[in-house]
Tab-separated table of C-alpha atoms in Angstrom:
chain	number	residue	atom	x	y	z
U	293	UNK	CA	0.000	0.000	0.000
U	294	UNK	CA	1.082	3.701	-0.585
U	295	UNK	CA	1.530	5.558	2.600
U	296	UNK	CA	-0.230	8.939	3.028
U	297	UNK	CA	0.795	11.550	5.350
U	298	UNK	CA	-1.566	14.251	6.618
U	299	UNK	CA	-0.734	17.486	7.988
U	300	UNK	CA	-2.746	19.195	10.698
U	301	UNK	CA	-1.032	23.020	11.623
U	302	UNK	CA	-4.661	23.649	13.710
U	303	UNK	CA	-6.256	20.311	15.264
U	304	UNK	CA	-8.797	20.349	18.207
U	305	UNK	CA	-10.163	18.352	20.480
U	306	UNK	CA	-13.807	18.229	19.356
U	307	UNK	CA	-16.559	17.616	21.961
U	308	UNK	CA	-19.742	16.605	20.881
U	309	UNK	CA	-23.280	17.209	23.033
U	310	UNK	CA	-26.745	17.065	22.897
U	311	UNK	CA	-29.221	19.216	24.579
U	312	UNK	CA	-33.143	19.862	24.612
U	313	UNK	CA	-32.833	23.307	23.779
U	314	UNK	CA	-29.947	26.115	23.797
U	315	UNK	CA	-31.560	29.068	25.341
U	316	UNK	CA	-29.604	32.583	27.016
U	317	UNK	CA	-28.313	33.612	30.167
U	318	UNK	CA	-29.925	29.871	32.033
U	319	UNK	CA	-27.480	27.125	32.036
U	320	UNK	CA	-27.555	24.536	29.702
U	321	UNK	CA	-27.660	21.135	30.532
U	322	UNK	CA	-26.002	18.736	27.788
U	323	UNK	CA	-26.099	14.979	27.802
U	324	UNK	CA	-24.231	12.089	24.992
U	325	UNK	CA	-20.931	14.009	25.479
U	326	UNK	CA	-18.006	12.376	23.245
U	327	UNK	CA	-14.373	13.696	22.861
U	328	UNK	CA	-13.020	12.985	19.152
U	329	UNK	CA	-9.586	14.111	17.704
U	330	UNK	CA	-10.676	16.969	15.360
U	331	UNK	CA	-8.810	19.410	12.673
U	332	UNK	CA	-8.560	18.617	8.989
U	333	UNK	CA	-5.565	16.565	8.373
U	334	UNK	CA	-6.870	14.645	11.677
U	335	UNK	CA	-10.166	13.233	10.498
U	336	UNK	CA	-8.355	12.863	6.798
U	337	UNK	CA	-5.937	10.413	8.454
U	338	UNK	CA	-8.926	8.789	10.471
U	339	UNK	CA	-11.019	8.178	7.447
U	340	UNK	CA	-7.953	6.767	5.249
U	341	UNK	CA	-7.271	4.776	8.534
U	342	UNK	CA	-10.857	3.203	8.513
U	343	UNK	CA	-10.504	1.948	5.331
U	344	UNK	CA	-7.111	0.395	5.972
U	345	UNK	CA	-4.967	2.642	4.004
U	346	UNK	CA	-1.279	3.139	5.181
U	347	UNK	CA	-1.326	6.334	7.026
U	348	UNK	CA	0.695	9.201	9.413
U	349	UNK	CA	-1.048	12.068	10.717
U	350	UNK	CA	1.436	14.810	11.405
U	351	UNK	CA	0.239	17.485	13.794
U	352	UNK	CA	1.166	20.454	16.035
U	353	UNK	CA	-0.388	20.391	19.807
U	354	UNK	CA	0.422	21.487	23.025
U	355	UNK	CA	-0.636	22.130	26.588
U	356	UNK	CA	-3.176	19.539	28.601
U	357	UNK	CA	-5.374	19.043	25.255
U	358	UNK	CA	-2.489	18.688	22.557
U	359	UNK	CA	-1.661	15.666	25.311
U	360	UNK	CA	-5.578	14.352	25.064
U	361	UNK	CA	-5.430	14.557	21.233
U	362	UNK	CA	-2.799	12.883	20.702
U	363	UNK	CA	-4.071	9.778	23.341
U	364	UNK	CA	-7.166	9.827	21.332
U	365	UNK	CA	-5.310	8.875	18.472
U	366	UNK	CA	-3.552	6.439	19.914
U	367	UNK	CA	-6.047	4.792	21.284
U	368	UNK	CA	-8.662	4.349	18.474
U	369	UNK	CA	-5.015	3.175	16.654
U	370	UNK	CA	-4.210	6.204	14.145
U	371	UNK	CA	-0.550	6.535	13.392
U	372	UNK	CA	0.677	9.969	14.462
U	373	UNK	CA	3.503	11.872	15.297
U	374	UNK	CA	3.096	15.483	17.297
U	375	UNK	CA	5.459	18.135	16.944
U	376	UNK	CA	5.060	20.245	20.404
U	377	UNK	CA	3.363	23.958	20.060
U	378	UNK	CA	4.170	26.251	23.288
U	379	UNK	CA	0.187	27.339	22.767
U	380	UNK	CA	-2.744	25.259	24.052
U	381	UNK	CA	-4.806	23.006	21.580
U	382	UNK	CA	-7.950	24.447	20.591
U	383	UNK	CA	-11.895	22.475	21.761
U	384	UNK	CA	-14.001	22.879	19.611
U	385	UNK	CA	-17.662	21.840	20.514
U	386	UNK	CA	-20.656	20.650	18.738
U	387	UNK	CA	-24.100	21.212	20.371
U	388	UNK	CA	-27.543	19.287	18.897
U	389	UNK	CA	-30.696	20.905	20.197
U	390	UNK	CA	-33.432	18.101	20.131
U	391	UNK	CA	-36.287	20.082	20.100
U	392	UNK	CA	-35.562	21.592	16.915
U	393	UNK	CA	-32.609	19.384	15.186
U	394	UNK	CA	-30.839	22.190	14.508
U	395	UNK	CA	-26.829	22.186	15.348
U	396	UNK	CA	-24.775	24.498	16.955
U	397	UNK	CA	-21.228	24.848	16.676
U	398	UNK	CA	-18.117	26.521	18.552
U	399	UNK	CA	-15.040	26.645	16.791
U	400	UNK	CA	-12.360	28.232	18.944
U	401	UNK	CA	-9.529	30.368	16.872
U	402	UNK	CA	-6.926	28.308	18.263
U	403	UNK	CA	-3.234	29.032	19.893
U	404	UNK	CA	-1.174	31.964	17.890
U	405	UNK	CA	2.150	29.974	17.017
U	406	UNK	CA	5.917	31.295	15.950
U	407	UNK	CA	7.124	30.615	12.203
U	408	UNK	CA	10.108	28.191	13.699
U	409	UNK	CA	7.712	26.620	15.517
U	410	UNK	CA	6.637	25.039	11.736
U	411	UNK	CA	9.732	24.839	10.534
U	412	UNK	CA	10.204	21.339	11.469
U	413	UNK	CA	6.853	20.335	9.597
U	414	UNK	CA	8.699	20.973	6.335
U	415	UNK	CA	11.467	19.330	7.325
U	416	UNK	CA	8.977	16.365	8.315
U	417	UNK	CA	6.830	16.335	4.596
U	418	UNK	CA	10.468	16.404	2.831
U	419	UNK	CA	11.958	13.556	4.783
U	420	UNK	CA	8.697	11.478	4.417
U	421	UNK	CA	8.593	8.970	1.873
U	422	UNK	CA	4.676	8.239	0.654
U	423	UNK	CA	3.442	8.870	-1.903
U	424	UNK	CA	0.882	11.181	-0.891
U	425	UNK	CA	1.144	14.569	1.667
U	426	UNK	CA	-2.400	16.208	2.443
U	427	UNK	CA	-2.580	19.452	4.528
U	428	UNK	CA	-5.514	20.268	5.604
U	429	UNK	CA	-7.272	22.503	7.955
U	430	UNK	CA	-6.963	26.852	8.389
U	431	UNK	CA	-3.347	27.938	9.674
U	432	UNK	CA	-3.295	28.935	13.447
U	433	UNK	CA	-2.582	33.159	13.954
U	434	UNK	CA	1.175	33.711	13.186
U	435	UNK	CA	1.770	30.998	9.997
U	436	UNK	CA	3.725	32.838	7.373
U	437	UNK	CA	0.868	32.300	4.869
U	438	UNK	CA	3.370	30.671	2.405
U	439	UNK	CA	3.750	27.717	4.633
U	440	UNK	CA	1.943	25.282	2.380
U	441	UNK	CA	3.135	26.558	-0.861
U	442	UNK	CA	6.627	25.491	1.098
U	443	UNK	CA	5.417	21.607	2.094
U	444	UNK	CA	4.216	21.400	-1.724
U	445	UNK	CA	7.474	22.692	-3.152
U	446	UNK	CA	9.658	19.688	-1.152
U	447	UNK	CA	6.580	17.102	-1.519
U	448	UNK	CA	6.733	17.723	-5.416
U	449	UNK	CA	10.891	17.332	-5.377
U	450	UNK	CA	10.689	13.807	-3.981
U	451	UNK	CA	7.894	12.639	-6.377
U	452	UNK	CA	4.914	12.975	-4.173
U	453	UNK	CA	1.735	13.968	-4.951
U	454	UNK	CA	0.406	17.843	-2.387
U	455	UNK	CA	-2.841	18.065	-1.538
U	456	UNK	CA	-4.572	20.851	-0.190
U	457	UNK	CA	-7.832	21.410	1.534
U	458	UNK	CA	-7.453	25.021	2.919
U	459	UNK	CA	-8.653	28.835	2.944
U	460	UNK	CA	-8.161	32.068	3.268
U	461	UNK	CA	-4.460	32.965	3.024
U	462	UNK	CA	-3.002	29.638	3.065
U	463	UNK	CA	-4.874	28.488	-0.095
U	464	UNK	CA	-4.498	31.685	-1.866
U	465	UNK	CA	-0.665	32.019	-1.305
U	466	UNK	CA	-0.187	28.049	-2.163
U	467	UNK	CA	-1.831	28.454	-5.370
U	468	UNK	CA	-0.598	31.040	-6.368
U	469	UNK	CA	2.714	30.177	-5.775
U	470	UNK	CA	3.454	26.512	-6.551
U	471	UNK	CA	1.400	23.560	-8.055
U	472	UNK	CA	-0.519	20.816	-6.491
U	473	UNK	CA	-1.533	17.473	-7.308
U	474	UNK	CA	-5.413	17.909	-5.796
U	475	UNK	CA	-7.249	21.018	-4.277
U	476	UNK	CA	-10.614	20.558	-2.408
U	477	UNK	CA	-12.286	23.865	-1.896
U	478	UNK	CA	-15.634	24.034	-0.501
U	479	UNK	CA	-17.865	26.366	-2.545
U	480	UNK	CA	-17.733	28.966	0.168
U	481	UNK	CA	-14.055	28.727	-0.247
U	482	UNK	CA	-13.811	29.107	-3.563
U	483	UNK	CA	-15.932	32.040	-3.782
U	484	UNK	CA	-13.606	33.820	-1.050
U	485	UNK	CA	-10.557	32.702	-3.384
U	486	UNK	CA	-11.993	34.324	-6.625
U	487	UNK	CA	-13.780	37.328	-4.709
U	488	UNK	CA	-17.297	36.716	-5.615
U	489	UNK	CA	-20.429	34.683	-5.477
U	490	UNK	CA	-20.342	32.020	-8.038
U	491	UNK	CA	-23.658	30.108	-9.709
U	492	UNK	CA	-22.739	26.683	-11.459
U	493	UNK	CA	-21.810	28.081	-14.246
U	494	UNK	CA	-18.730	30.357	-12.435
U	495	UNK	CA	-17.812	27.179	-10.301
U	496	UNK	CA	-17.223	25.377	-13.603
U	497	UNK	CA	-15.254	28.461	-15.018
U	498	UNK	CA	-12.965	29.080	-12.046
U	499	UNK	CA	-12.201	25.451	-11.192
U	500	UNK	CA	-11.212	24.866	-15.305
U	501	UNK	CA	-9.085	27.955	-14.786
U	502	UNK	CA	-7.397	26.965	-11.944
U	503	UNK	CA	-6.525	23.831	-13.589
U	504	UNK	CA	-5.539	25.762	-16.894
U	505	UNK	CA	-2.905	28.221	-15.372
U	506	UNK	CA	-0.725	25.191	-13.851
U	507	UNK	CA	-2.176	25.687	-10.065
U	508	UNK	CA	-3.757	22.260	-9.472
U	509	UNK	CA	-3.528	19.012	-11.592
U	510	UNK	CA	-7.297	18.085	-9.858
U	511	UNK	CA	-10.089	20.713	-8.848
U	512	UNK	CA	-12.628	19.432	-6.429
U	513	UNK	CA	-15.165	21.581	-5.442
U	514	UNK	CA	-17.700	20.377	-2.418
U	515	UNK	CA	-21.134	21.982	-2.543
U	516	UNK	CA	-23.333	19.971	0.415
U	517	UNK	CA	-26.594	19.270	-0.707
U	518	UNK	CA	-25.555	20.480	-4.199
U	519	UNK	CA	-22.727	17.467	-4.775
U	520	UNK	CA	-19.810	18.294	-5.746
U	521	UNK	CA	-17.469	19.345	-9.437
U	522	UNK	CA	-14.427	17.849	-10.520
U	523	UNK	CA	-11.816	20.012	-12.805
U	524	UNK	CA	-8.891	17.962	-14.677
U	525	UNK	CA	-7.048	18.723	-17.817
U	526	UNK	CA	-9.844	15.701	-19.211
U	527	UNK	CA	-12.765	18.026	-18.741
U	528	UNK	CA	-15.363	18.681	-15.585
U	529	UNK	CA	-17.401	15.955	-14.227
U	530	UNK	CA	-20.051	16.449	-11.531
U	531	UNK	CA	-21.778	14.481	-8.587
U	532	UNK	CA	-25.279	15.011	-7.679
U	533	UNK	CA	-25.372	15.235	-3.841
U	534	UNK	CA	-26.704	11.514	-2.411
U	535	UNK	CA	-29.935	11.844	-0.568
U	536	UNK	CA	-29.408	10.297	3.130
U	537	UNK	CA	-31.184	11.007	6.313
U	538	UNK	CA	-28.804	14.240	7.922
U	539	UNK	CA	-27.700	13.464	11.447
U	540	UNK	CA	-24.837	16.013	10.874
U	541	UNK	CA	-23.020	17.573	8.849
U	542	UNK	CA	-19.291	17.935	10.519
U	543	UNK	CA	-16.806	16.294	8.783
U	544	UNK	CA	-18.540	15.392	5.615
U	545	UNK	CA	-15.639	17.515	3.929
U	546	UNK	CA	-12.785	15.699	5.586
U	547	UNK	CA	-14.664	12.302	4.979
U	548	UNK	CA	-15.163	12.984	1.099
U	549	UNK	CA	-11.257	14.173	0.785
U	550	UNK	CA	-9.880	11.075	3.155
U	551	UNK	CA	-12.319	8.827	0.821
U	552	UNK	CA	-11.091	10.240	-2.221
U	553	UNK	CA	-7.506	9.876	-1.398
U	554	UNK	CA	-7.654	6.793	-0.020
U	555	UNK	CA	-9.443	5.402	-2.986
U	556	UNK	CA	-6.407	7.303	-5.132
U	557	UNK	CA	-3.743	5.717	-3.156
U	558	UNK	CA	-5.313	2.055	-3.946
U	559	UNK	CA	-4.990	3.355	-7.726
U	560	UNK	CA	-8.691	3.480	-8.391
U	561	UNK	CA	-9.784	5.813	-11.274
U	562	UNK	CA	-9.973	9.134	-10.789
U	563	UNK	CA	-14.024	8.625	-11.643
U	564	UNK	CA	-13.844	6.253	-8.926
U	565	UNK	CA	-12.177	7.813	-6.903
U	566	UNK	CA	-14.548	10.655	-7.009
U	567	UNK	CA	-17.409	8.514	-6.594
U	568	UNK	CA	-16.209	7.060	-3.731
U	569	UNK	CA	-15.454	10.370	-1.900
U	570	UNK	CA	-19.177	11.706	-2.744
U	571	UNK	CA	-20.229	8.284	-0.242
U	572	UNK	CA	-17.955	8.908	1.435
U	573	UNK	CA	-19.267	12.588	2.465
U	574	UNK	CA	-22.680	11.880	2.636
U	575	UNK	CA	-21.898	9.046	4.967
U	576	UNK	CA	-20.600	11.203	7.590
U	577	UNK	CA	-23.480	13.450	7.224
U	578	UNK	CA	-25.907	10.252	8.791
U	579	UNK	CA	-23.451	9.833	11.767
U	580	UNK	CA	-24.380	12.194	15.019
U	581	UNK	CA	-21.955	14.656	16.364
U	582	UNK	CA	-18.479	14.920	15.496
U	583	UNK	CA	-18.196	11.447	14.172
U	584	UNK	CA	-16.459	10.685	10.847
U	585	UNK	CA	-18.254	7.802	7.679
U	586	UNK	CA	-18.440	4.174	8.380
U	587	UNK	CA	-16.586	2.216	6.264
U	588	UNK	CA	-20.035	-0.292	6.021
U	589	UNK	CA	-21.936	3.069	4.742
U	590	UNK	CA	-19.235	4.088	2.555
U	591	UNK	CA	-19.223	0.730	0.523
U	592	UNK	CA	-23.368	0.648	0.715
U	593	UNK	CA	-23.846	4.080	-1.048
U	594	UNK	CA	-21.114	3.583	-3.413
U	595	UNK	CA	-22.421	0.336	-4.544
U	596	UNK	CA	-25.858	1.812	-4.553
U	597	UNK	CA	-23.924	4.492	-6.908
U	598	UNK	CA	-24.431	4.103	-11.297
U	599	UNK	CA	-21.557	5.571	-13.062
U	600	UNK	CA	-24.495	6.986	-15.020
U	601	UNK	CA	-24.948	9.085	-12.005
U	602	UNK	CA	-21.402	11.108	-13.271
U	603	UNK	CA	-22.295	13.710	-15.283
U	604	UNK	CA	-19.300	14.822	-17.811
U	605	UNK	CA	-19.804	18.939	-18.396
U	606	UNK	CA	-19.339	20.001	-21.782
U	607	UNK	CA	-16.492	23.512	-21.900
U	608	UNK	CA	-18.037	26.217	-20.385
């Protein structure tokens, strides 16, 4: 198997509740509290680990809760490897309300960090020899924003394939200054990237653009309930969203990238491939709280899948 390594600059701790109802001022009771590693290139390496795929997930943490995220991933047995932050781990926390199904969620900043506190995380994706070196998540306050753009530049000298799932500055700056294998913007992303609101039409333009001016081999562009777009040099293809019953939507993003890879790493098609991350999103979304796809419902709604279901767009 190909190993994959996953870089997480900004993990959390993510606690998951439910509650009858979130009201002001009163306390809030919460009951069904779990505690789940959290952070991009976390649940990436989580999801790839489900499926059995070779993986390391390479993080920064530090105080009491970088010490609790990395014993969570020991114990549910994720490879990882922490490189020590002087700031404390972010928690992030979920909250359903019952009486309405709607969720709430908290999403801490996270610890400001010093640029040679990431210096060793090049040296790490440079010295690593898979095949495959995700990054994924926001950067934490302090990241030069060219930090990424720097992992993809030493991936791409030993032969391995970058891939990014960021935003803001860290996705604009590695774009614009080096070229990855696969970038997985969300559509809110992507419209933040190119400065305005974008209609299916403009998602197909900007992703073929991207693709055209040597930024990103792959474009894939997640859109929740809308599916999701796929830009090559071979043309666009698009999945229609799979209708499942919505328990929650956190981590469906992470779940379709770490599906996609994983099914990439195994040398599946790239049609596949895509197929398989689209279950692998909508999977996630029928599991409560802050937990990632089952493998089981994975391979269920990707059997269920036709390939007649991929639609191949004609140049816009």
């Amino acid at each position: 198997m190909n190993s994959i390594l996953t870089v997480a600059l900004n993990p959390a701790v993510d606690l998951s509740s439910e509650t009858e109802r979130v009201q002001h001022t009163r306390k809030v009771r919460t009951f069904n509290e779990r505690y789940d590693p959290g952070g991009g290139g976390i649940n990436v390496a989580r999801v790839v680990r489900r499926f059995g795929g070779e993986v390391e997930a390479l993080f920064g943490a530090g105080g009491e809760l970088g010490a609790m995220l990395e014993r969570l991933l020991l114990e549910e047995g994720t490879p990882c490897r922490r490189l020590p932050f002087k700031g404390q781990t972010r928690l992030g926390h979920t909250v359903q309300e019952r009486s309405t199904g709607l969720e709430y969620r908290f999403v801490p900043k996270g610890p400001a960090v010093l640029p040679e506190e990431l210096e060793p995380f090049v040296d790490a994706v440079a010295n690593h020899g898979g095949d495959y070196v995700v990054a994924s998540g926001s950067l934490p306050e302090g990241a030069p924003p060219e930090i990424y753009a720097r992992m993809a530049e030493v991936a791409a000298r030993r032969g391995a394939r970058f891939v990014l799932d960021s935003s803001g500055a860290g996705l604009r700056e590695t774009l614009a200054r080096s070229r990855v294998f696969l970038v997985k913007p969300s559509l809110g992303e992507l419209e933040d990237l190119v400065g305005r609101k974008l209609d299916e039409t403009g998602v197909y333009r900007e992703t073929t653009a991207l693709v055209e001016r040597g930024a990103a081999d792959f474009v894939a562009v997640t859109m929740g309930i809308e599916g999701a777009v796929l830009a090559s040099a071979d043309g666009l293809m698009r999945l229609r969203a799979i209708h499942v019953s919505t328990r929650s939507a956190v981590g469906a993003g992470d779940s379709f990238l770490g599906g996609m890879i994983w099914a990439l790493s195994q040398h599946w098609s790239t049609e596949d491939a895509f197929r398989f991350g689209i279950s692998a999103g909508a999977a996630a979304v029928m599991t409560p709280g802050t937990e990632l796809c089952r493998p089981q419902d994975v391979f269920e709604l990707y059997e269920h899948m036709s390939r007649d279901d991929l639609e191949h767009i004609a140049d816009r």
